[in-house]
Amino acid sequence: MIGLISATAAGARARERVAAAWPDRTRVYDGPVSDAVRRAFAECEQLVCFLATGAVVRLVAPLLADKASDPGIVCVDEGGRFAVSLVGGHGGGANELAGAVGELLGAQPVVTTATDAVGVPGLDTLGFPVEGDVAGVSRALLDGEPVALEAEVPWPLPPLPVTPTGQYTIRVSDRLAEPAAHEVVLRPPSLVVGVGASKGAPVDEVLANIEDALRDAGLSAKSVAELATVDAKADEPGIVEAAARLGVPLVTYSAEELAAVAVPNPSDAPLAAVGTPSVAEAAALVQGGELLVPKRKSAGQAGQPAMATCAVVRRPSRGRLAVVGLGPGARDLLTPRAKDELRRASVLVGLDQYVDQIRDLLRPGTRILESGLGAEEERARTAVAEARLGHAVALIGSGDAGVYAMASPALAEASDDIDVVGVPGVTAALAAGAILGAPLGHDHVSISLSDLHTPWEVIERRVRAAAEADIVVTFYNPRSRGRDWQLPKALAILGEHREPATPVGVVRNASRPDESSRLTTLAELDPATVDMMTVVTVGNTATREIAGRMVTPRGYRWQEEAR
């Protein structure tokens, strides 16, 4: 919950805007400001104070206890110009909250956390439990001192300015070991614990068995990602409570799924009880991985027989591939989600000219793999291969990466051993349409005239189908120096079904500094004025030029009835 506090009418107006936008996330605290701050501090995870920073500092100073538990606090000046992350930038989420409040109110977020200021991700913000000298290693990263990355368990990480060796170390490990001096240990969620239990098994017995198994195997409980068991035990109190105490989800599988998993220690007892010869081992192994701790029985309590079993598996690391559309070129048409993915990726793969467009957005330590025109399939293979090595990869393309771009060759290479995320972008057709007016107001189709990958006979059949169906057509890749006859041929086919006066929009380098556009007709368009940087949109029989704009009416029924 986010507590909202203000002292003046101006502050209250801004406060109410936030409360109205986030009704389920916020709570307004009225009354004397000092009392309101004190109550909100005790009851909320975050605070937004519409007060001067000096006043907030004096009010919260006596309340601060520990950066790991204090709420994140954001100050907004009464003019609504700035949203200042004051306390708990990382641990309390104040940096992110300042950005969200700033976007909502039109205020400038002010973040002074050192790592955020220089674009280096905070080691305590990576989503993993972290141990060791966080402050010292973070300072070394900021100062440009050599910091080595040692990944005992490969796991997708954001870019970090690391070196092969150094006095400081970032270790990625699920092993139970104390961090050395000048070392930070990140605990990836790499362990799955399979659990079986008799009816009524005490939670203390279930949990002790798990903790003993992890400790004896030298594994950290902080790397446990989930507990897994059979569906029949989904509501077993001891198992449910054990997952809650560990702070991890409980995942269940059917007896049939578990029975199909090959395990080293099957047993007749679970087969008779729940229909599978293994619960703990099979539940841990069902998604694959390395069995680190075979089935282990609990010690039992007060001389009673063991009531719980567990097994531990290190699951395979899953790399992450984000296929990112950069939009048509203008920075303000690059989506916030695309920016986030670019900053999250430790490896960037892309065409050299597209990399240049967004190079300034990349975090220090991002590894860039760029190549020239004609290497699309090679880039797709490279991106997938890097993800399979456990990296967080961004593969970039212009417009929307799924439209005549990198998504299809990449996904043709990718299997289910990596996570794939698609990030949509503004396509060239949409950017051109916005410049021309509303040519895509009714049914429309995009057709590439490049026959490098598609035979002309197939392209021609598609153009004829669009012409006969009276659909607005946007031509991509309309003409190049070595391929100059396809556009005239396509226009002639459309001309068999549309009047010579049919509006045609021509946009070159949409949204870029040298953008140009013009509105002409099917009869007057000179194909020689078109190149590969151009998008050509041909209207249908309903498309009109209205006040210098290209418009295809939607054709609502009530409009027809009103005529």
XYZ file of C-alpha atoms in Angstrom:
563
model
C 0.000 0.000 0.000
C 1.171 3.550 -0.800
C 0.428 6.207 1.800
C -0.367 9.691 0.466
C 0.225 12.770 2.689
C -0.200 16.466 1.917
C -0.370 19.687 3.909
C -1.691 22.340 1.502
C -4.476 22.707 -1.035
C -2.000 22.497 -3.919
C -0.486 19.329 -2.490
C -3.948 17.881 -1.890
C -4.883 18.385 -5.546
C -1.851 16.424 -6.713
C -2.485 13.845 -4.009
C -6.056 13.322 -5.209
C -4.855 12.798 -8.785
C -2.614 9.988 -7.607
C -5.354 8.527 -5.419
C -7.833 8.581 -8.303
C -5.362 6.906 -10.668
C -4.371 4.170 -8.193
C -7.463 3.580 -6.033
C -6.482 0.037 -5.078
C -2.851 0.855 -4.302
C -3.118 4.036 -2.255
C -4.470 5.277 1.054
C -4.892 8.974 1.918
C -3.753 10.027 5.382
C -5.431 13.154 6.731
C -4.962 15.070 9.965
C -1.828 16.719 11.355
C 1.076 16.013 9.013
C 3.390 14.610 11.678
C 0.720 12.122 12.799
C -0.137 11.232 9.197
C 3.499 10.505 8.343
C 3.963 8.413 11.456
C 0.856 6.317 10.765
C 1.648 5.867 7.086
C 5.256 4.915 7.883
C 4.050 2.123 10.141
C 1.273 0.857 7.870
C 2.502 1.232 4.268
C 5.255 -0.174 2.087
C 5.736 3.197 0.378
C 4.890 6.873 0.984
C 4.367 9.802 -1.348
C 4.618 13.081 0.558
C 3.468 16.248 -1.189
C 5.749 18.340 1.006
C 9.146 19.990 0.954
C 12.004 17.503 1.209
C 13.378 19.256 4.286
C 10.089 18.827 6.108
C 9.897 15.148 5.196
C 13.496 14.569 6.303
C 12.743 15.996 9.742
C 9.502 14.014 10.033
C 10.863 10.591 9.036
C 14.359 10.805 10.568
C 13.240 9.512 14.004
C 11.332 6.677 12.327
C 14.116 5.229 10.173
C 15.406 1.851 11.337
C 16.943 -0.217 8.533
C 17.166 0.162 4.753
C 15.908 -3.401 4.338
C 12.641 -2.691 6.137
C 12.003 1.064 5.892
C 9.340 2.074 3.359
C 10.321 3.807 0.158
C 9.568 7.531 0.339
C 8.993 9.934 -2.540
C 8.607 13.707 -2.163
C 6.616 15.765 -4.652
C 6.900 19.541 -4.491
C 3.644 21.406 -4.242
C 4.037 22.726 -7.762
C 4.109 19.171 -9.055
C 7.383 19.727 -10.908
C 9.595 17.068 -9.327
C 9.144 13.592 -7.811
C 12.184 12.983 -5.601
C 13.228 9.516 -4.484
C 14.221 10.357 -0.899
C 14.496 7.095 1.069
C 14.579 3.430 0.041
C 15.499 3.957 -3.595
C 16.255 0.290 -4.174
C 14.987 -1.757 -1.250
C 11.847 0.317 -0.801
C 11.188 0.803 -4.511
C 11.266 4.602 -4.242
C 13.238 5.033 -7.484
C 10.644 3.149 -9.489
C 7.820 4.900 -7.630
C 9.313 8.321 -8.398
C 9.260 7.436 -12.085
C 5.654 6.244 -11.932
C 4.469 9.303 -9.998
C 6.402 11.558 -12.347
C 4.744 9.998 -15.379
C 1.313 10.330 -13.783
C 1.711 13.970 -12.742
C 3.972 15.165 -15.539
C 6.755 15.706 -12.980
C 10.479 15.123 -13.427
C 11.672 12.052 -11.476
C 14.774 12.830 -9.420
C 16.891 9.776 -8.574
C 20.248 10.246 -6.909
C 21.137 6.617 -6.162
C 24.663 6.244 -7.514
C 24.081 3.093 -9.553
C 20.951 4.474 -11.200
C 22.660 7.768 -11.954
C 25.364 6.068 -14.060
C 23.216 3.273 -15.491
C 24.710 0.379 -13.516
C 22.022 -1.901 -12.062
C 22.042 -2.066 -8.292
C 23.146 -5.472 -7.057
C 20.243 -5.462 -4.620
C 17.711 -4.821 -7.405
C 18.352 -7.830 -9.620
C 15.514 -9.873 -8.126
C 17.823 -12.372 -6.409
C 18.719 -12.692 -2.741
C 22.123 -11.068 -2.315
C 24.762 -11.611 0.357
C 28.149 -10.116 1.090
C 29.838 -6.781 0.484
C 27.097 -5.142 -1.580
C 28.260 -1.606 -0.822
C 31.929 -2.333 -1.515
C 31.378 -4.200 -4.783
C 28.849 -1.613 -5.956
C 31.357 1.154 -5.260
C 34.003 -0.769 -7.206
C 31.644 -1.019 -10.190
C 30.955 2.708 -10.008
C 34.631 3.579 -9.712
C 35.588 1.420 -12.669
C 37.683 -0.964 -10.599
C 38.065 -4.545 -11.908
C 35.137 -6.680 -10.747
C 35.067 -10.334 -11.784
C 31.901 -12.299 -12.495
C 32.038 -15.974 -11.517
C 28.857 -17.804 -12.483
C 28.829 -21.232 -10.885
C 25.240 -21.405 -12.074
C 24.673 -19.640 -15.421
C 21.645 -17.382 -15.100
C 20.318 -14.432 -17.134
C 21.668 -11.193 -15.655
C 21.431 -7.580 -16.762
C 24.611 -6.021 -18.139
C 27.361 -5.495 -15.575
C 30.748 -3.849 -16.278
C 32.754 -6.899 -15.194
C 36.223 -8.202 -16.068
C 37.761 -11.702 -16.190
C 39.630 -11.123 -12.925
C 39.592 -8.521 -10.200
C 39.985 -7.748 -6.523
C 36.200 -7.675 -6.230
C 33.905 -10.525 -7.248
C 30.260 -11.101 -8.089
C 29.517 -14.792 -7.661
C 26.332 -16.423 -8.928
C 25.881 -19.559 -6.849
C 23.331 -21.757 -5.128
C 26.044 -23.287 -2.942
C 25.953 -22.744 0.805
C 29.138 -20.734 1.309
C 29.899 -17.514 3.109
C 30.927 -14.669 0.796
C 34.629 -13.894 0.852
C 35.996 -10.417 1.445
C 35.109 -7.986 -1.349
C 32.597 -10.494 -2.721
C 28.875 -10.460 -3.404
C 26.960 -13.713 -3.848
C 23.770 -13.678 -5.912
C 21.399 -16.547 -5.207
C 19.598 -17.532 -8.432
C 16.274 -19.438 -8.157
C 17.900 -22.623 -9.422
C 16.708 -25.294 -6.978
C 13.453 -27.237 -6.998
C 12.551 -29.296 -3.936
C 10.205 -32.219 -4.479
C 8.184 -33.077 -1.377
C 6.108 -36.049 -0.319
C 4.285 -36.420 2.989
C 1.907 -38.728 4.804
C -1.476 -37.332 5.741
C -1.130 -35.031 8.736
C 2.662 -34.725 8.518
C 3.685 -31.827 10.819
C 5.063 -28.776 9.076
C 8.082 -28.777 11.372
C 8.987 -32.270 10.186
C 8.482 -31.392 6.505
C 10.498 -28.193 6.817
C 13.291 -29.741 8.904
C 13.731 -32.487 6.322
C 14.065 -29.903 3.541
C 16.480 -27.713 5.481
C 18.615 -30.660 6.560
C 18.789 -31.960 2.989
C 19.885 -28.579 1.668
C 22.440 -28.022 4.405
C 23.965 -31.494 4.121
C 24.296 -31.058 0.353
C 25.883 -27.623 0.781
C 23.005 -25.813 -0.915
C 21.472 -22.469 -0.034
C 17.796 -22.330 0.895
C 17.740 -18.850 -0.697
C 18.056 -20.478 -4.127
C 14.937 -22.608 -3.724
C 12.522 -21.538 -6.433
C 9.573 -23.755 -5.573
C 8.308 -26.823 -3.764
C 6.737 -29.482 -5.972
C 4.463 -32.393 -5.137
C 1.603 -34.508 -6.449
C -1.889 -33.055 -6.957
C -3.255 -35.265 -4.187
C -1.076 -33.374 -1.694
C -1.908 -29.888 -2.927
C -3.838 -29.125 0.276
C -1.673 -31.072 2.715
C -1.220 -28.530 5.545
C 2.367 -29.484 6.370
C 3.497 -29.053 2.761
C 1.498 -25.868 2.178
C 2.845 -24.252 5.330
C 6.430 -25.343 4.549
C 6.222 -23.549 1.205
C 4.812 -20.471 2.918
C 7.623 -20.402 5.478
C 10.226 -20.715 2.736
C 8.476 -17.982 0.797
C 8.167 -20.019 -2.410
C 5.233 -21.269 -4.480
C 3.896 -24.813 -4.231
C 3.602 -26.462 -7.672
C 1.671 -29.703 -8.172
C 1.550 -32.345 -10.895
C -0.835 -35.183 -11.640
C 0.056 -38.720 -10.634
C 0.154 -39.642 -14.320
C 2.757 -36.947 -15.057
C 4.931 -38.068 -12.144
C 4.614 -41.756 -12.979
C 6.151 -41.037 -16.398
C 9.347 -39.611 -14.843
C 12.286 -42.008 -14.508
C 13.647 -41.869 -10.940
C 16.410 -43.756 -9.126
C 14.331 -44.674 -6.086
C 10.752 -45.728 -6.952
C 8.595 -47.183 -4.203
C 5.410 -49.196 -3.896
C 4.099 -47.079 -0.994
C 3.359 -43.867 -2.959
C 2.136 -45.961 -5.884
C -0.525 -47.454 -3.644
C -1.327 -44.179 -1.911
C -1.437 -41.622 -4.750
C -0.898 -43.568 -7.982
C 2.773 -42.889 -8.748
C 5.899 -44.799 -7.672
C 7.637 -41.538 -6.818
C 6.494 -38.199 -5.460
C 9.514 -36.292 -4.163
C 12.038 -37.279 -6.835
C 9.560 -37.241 -9.711
C 8.076 -33.867 -8.724
C 11.559 -32.371 -8.538
C 12.636 -33.884 -11.875
C 9.465 -33.488 -13.938
C 10.731 -30.282 -15.600
C 14.237 -31.666 -16.054
C 17.462 -30.898 -14.255
C 20.227 -32.499 -12.206
C 19.277 -34.565 -9.166
C 21.491 -33.220 -6.378
C 19.748 -34.862 -3.416
C 17.985 -38.212 -4.003
C 14.887 -39.056 -1.996
C 15.520 -38.415 1.671
C 13.226 -39.411 4.520
C 12.606 -37.213 7.515
C 13.870 -38.182 10.953
C 10.378 -38.531 12.370
C 9.222 -37.027 15.642
C 9.145 -38.538 19.122
C 10.045 -41.993 17.887
C 7.310 -41.994 15.229
C 7.921 -43.282 11.669
C 9.098 -40.774 9.065
C 6.177 -38.842 7.568
C 7.967 -36.732 4.933
C 10.355 -37.141 2.015
C 12.160 -34.649 -0.162
C 14.541 -34.506 -3.134
C 16.455 -31.562 -4.596
C 17.091 -30.816 -8.269
C 19.073 -28.031 -9.879
C 16.886 -27.028 -12.774
C 18.444 -26.058 -16.112
C 19.250 -22.411 -16.550
C 16.877 -20.804 -19.027
C 18.239 -17.959 -21.065
C 15.975 -15.147 -22.140
C 15.503 -13.800 -25.651
C 13.617 -10.540 -26.086
C 12.760 -9.762 -29.713
C 12.447 -5.987 -29.682
C 10.822 -3.698 -32.234
C 12.492 -0.272 -32.291
C 9.728 1.489 -34.192
C 10.202 3.481 -37.403
C 13.161 5.532 -36.134
C 12.022 8.456 -34.000
C 13.089 8.101 -30.380
C 9.669 9.106 -29.049
C 8.120 6.206 -30.992
C 10.339 3.702 -29.159
C 8.080 2.175 -26.518
C 8.908 2.220 -22.789
C 8.796 -1.571 -22.787
C 11.399 -1.681 -25.541
C 13.650 0.660 -23.560
C 13.316 -1.555 -20.493
C 14.291 -4.643 -22.475
C 17.308 -2.897 -23.995
C 18.528 -1.992 -20.516
C 17.821 -5.464 -19.183
C 19.776 -7.369 -21.841
C 23.399 -8.282 -21.249
C 23.790 -9.189 -24.938
C 22.427 -7.105 -27.822
C 22.209 -8.547 -31.338
C 21.243 -6.395 -34.290
C 21.891 -4.729 -37.610
C 24.672 -2.179 -37.202
C 22.570 0.817 -38.269
C 19.822 -0.126 -35.787
C 22.357 -0.591 -32.997
C 23.567 2.961 -33.643
C 20.022 4.257 -33.098
C 19.842 3.006 -29.511
C 23.477 2.653 -28.434
C 23.099 5.476 -25.914
C 20.305 3.604 -24.115
C 22.433 0.556 -23.326
C 23.860 0.011 -19.879
C 27.604 -0.238 -19.280
C 28.779 -3.802 -19.810
C 26.302 -4.668 -22.562
C 27.978 -6.951 -25.104
C 27.044 -5.853 -28.638
C 27.033 -8.297 -31.551
C 26.271 -6.299 -34.700
C 26.411 -7.169 -38.384
C 25.467 -5.693 -41.738
C 22.656 -6.097 -44.228
C 21.954 -9.580 -45.484
C 22.927 -11.380 -42.273
C 19.433 -11.722 -40.816
C 19.493 -15.496 -40.387
C 22.976 -15.368 -38.890
C 21.813 -12.762 -36.352
C 18.821 -14.919 -35.453
C 21.040 -17.956 -34.886
C 23.489 -15.907 -32.844
C 20.774 -14.486 -30.601
C 19.274 -17.908 -29.907
C 22.713 -19.419 -29.257
C 23.543 -16.686 -26.732
C 20.222 -17.243 -24.955
C 20.942 -20.968 -24.779
C 24.159 -20.113 -22.939
C 21.998 -18.596 -20.209
C 22.268 -14.928 -21.164
C 19.602 -12.232 -21.279
C 19.557 -11.317 -24.980
C 17.815 -8.579 -26.948
C 17.460 -9.081 -30.708
C 16.434 -5.817 -32.329
C 14.639 -4.944 -35.541
C 13.039 -1.831 -36.962
C 9.315 -1.184 -36.782
C 7.723 -4.217 -35.196
C 10.171 -7.107 -35.010
C 7.409 -9.480 -36.082
C 6.646 -7.634 -39.337
C 9.205 -8.387 -42.077
C 11.856 -8.400 -39.367
C 13.751 -10.589 -36.927
C 11.054 -12.357 -34.934
C 10.178 -15.057 -37.467
C 13.760 -16.229 -38.215
C 14.600 -16.145 -34.499
C 11.550 -18.129 -33.440
C 12.194 -20.610 -36.225
C 15.560 -21.272 -34.541
C 14.362 -21.216 -30.939
C 13.038 -24.261 -29.124
C 11.383 -24.511 -25.722
C 14.712 -24.481 -23.859
C 14.757 -20.674 -23.664
C 12.225 -18.030 -22.681
C 11.141 -15.783 -25.555
C 9.507 -12.391 -25.099
C 8.086 -10.324 -27.951
C 8.169 -6.541 -27.621
C 5.897 -4.844 -30.177
C 6.927 -1.727 -32.041
C 5.292 0.876 -34.277
C 5.431 -0.501 -37.823
C 6.419 1.457 -40.914
C 2.876 1.043 -42.264
C 1.382 2.581 -39.125
C 3.913 5.408 -39.030
C 3.301 6.183 -42.689
C -0.455 5.938 -42.212
C -0.373 8.492 -39.399
C 1.574 10.894 -41.625
C -0.791 10.465 -44.567
C -3.995 10.740 -42.515
C -6.150 7.642 -42.093
C -5.557 5.400 -45.116
C -5.854 2.231 -43.017
C -9.280 3.081 -41.635
C -10.798 -0.085 -43.071
C -9.457 -3.530 -44.008
C -5.861 -3.391 -45.168
C -2.947 -5.643 -45.985
C 0.841 -5.296 -46.088
C 2.756 -6.967 -48.928
C 6.507 -7.024 -49.433
C 7.544 -6.747 -53.073
C 10.981 -8.214 -52.401
C 11.382 -11.558 -54.155
C 14.636 -12.444 -52.375
C 12.829 -14.941 -50.152
C 9.415 -15.212 -51.841
C 8.939 -16.129 -55.523
C 7.342 -13.387 -57.594
C 4.549 -15.755 -58.608
C 3.471 -15.958 -54.953
C 3.731 -12.198 -54.476
C 1.713 -11.542 -57.615
C -1.021 -13.936 -56.485
C -1.303 -12.050 -53.197
C -1.437 -8.659 -54.938
C -4.221 -9.917 -57.233
C -6.180 -11.231 -54.261
C -5.932 -7.852 -52.504
C -6.921 -6.060 -55.684
C -9.968 -8.238 -56.250
C -10.998 -7.951 -52.586
C -10.787 -4.145 -52.715
C -8.396 -3.980 -49.741
C -6.076 -1.072 -49.006
C -2.507 -2.219 -49.720
C 0.747 -1.061 -48.140
C 3.830 -2.095 -50.099
C 7.039 -2.745 -48.193
C 10.405 -3.029 -50.006
C 8.779 -1.550 -53.116
C 11.835 -0.875 -55.307
C 15.623 -1.109 -55.281
C 18.309 -0.416 -57.868
C 18.499 -4.073 -58.817
C 14.772 -4.726 -58.566
C 12.819 -2.030 -60.375
C 9.990 -3.759 -62.243
C 7.951 -5.265 -59.396
C 6.284 -2.046 -58.233
C 5.025 -1.032 -61.697
C 3.695 -4.555 -62.158
C 1.907 -4.501 -58.784
C 0.398 -1.075 -59.503
C -0.849 -2.313 -62.866
C -2.579 -5.248 -61.208
C -4.307 -2.904 -58.749
C -5.223 -0.654 -61.677
C -7.273 -3.455 -63.189
C -9.719 -3.080 -60.271
C -9.371 0.587 -59.197
C -9.816 3.958 -60.828
C -6.746 5.921 -61.988
C -7.652 8.626 -59.461
C -7.347 6.225 -56.510
C -5.282 8.011 -53.817
C -1.764 6.711 -53.224
C 0.410 7.816 -50.306
C 4.197 7.746 -50.517
C 6.242 8.151 -47.333
C 10.017 7.945 -47.141
C 11.910 7.552 -43.845
C 8.769 7.923 -41.741
C 9.430 9.691 -38.417
C 13.120 10.289 -39.161
C 14.767 13.703 -39.610
C 14.736 13.426 -43.422
C 11.113 12.268 -43.564
C 9.192 13.136 -46.718
C 5.673 12.354 -47.866
C 3.342 13.109 -50.696
C -0.145 12.213 -51.831
C -0.630 11.247 -55.464
C -2.830 8.912 -57.486
C -2.549 5.466 -58.993
C -2.163 6.975 -62.447
C 0.317 9.701 -61.490
C 2.718 7.795 -59.218
C 6.177 7.567 -60.747
C 7.810 4.344 -59.478
C 11.246 5.832 -60.162
C 10.736 8.175 -57.194
C 10.401 5.219 -54.801
C 13.197 3.309 -53.057
C 13.716 0.764 -50.244
C 13.278 3.432 -47.573
C 9.780 4.176 -48.889
C 6.366 2.808 -47.955
C 3.659 3.012 -50.620
C 0.005 2.865 -49.541
C -2.637 2.387 -52.245
C -6.227 3.117 -51.284
C -9.307 1.079 -52.123
C -12.361 2.226 -54.049
C -13.671 4.089 -50.970
C -10.444 5.948 -50.139
C -10.612 9.725 -50.608
C -8.384 12.764 -50.365
C -9.990 15.064 -47.823
C -8.314 18.395 -47.002
C -5.016 17.084 -48.285
C -5.211 13.892 -46.246
C -5.689 10.299 -47.356
C -8.779 8.822 -45.710
C -10.402 5.397 -46.013
C -13.882 5.618 -44.407
C -14.767 2.951 -41.893
C -18.188 2.593 -43.521
C -20.423 2.438 -40.454
C -23.928 1.246 -41.270
C -25.592 4.282 -39.702
C -23.540 6.539 -41.983
C -25.008 4.738 -44.989
C -28.503 4.983 -43.545
C -28.127 8.740 -43.004
C -27.353 9.415 -46.656
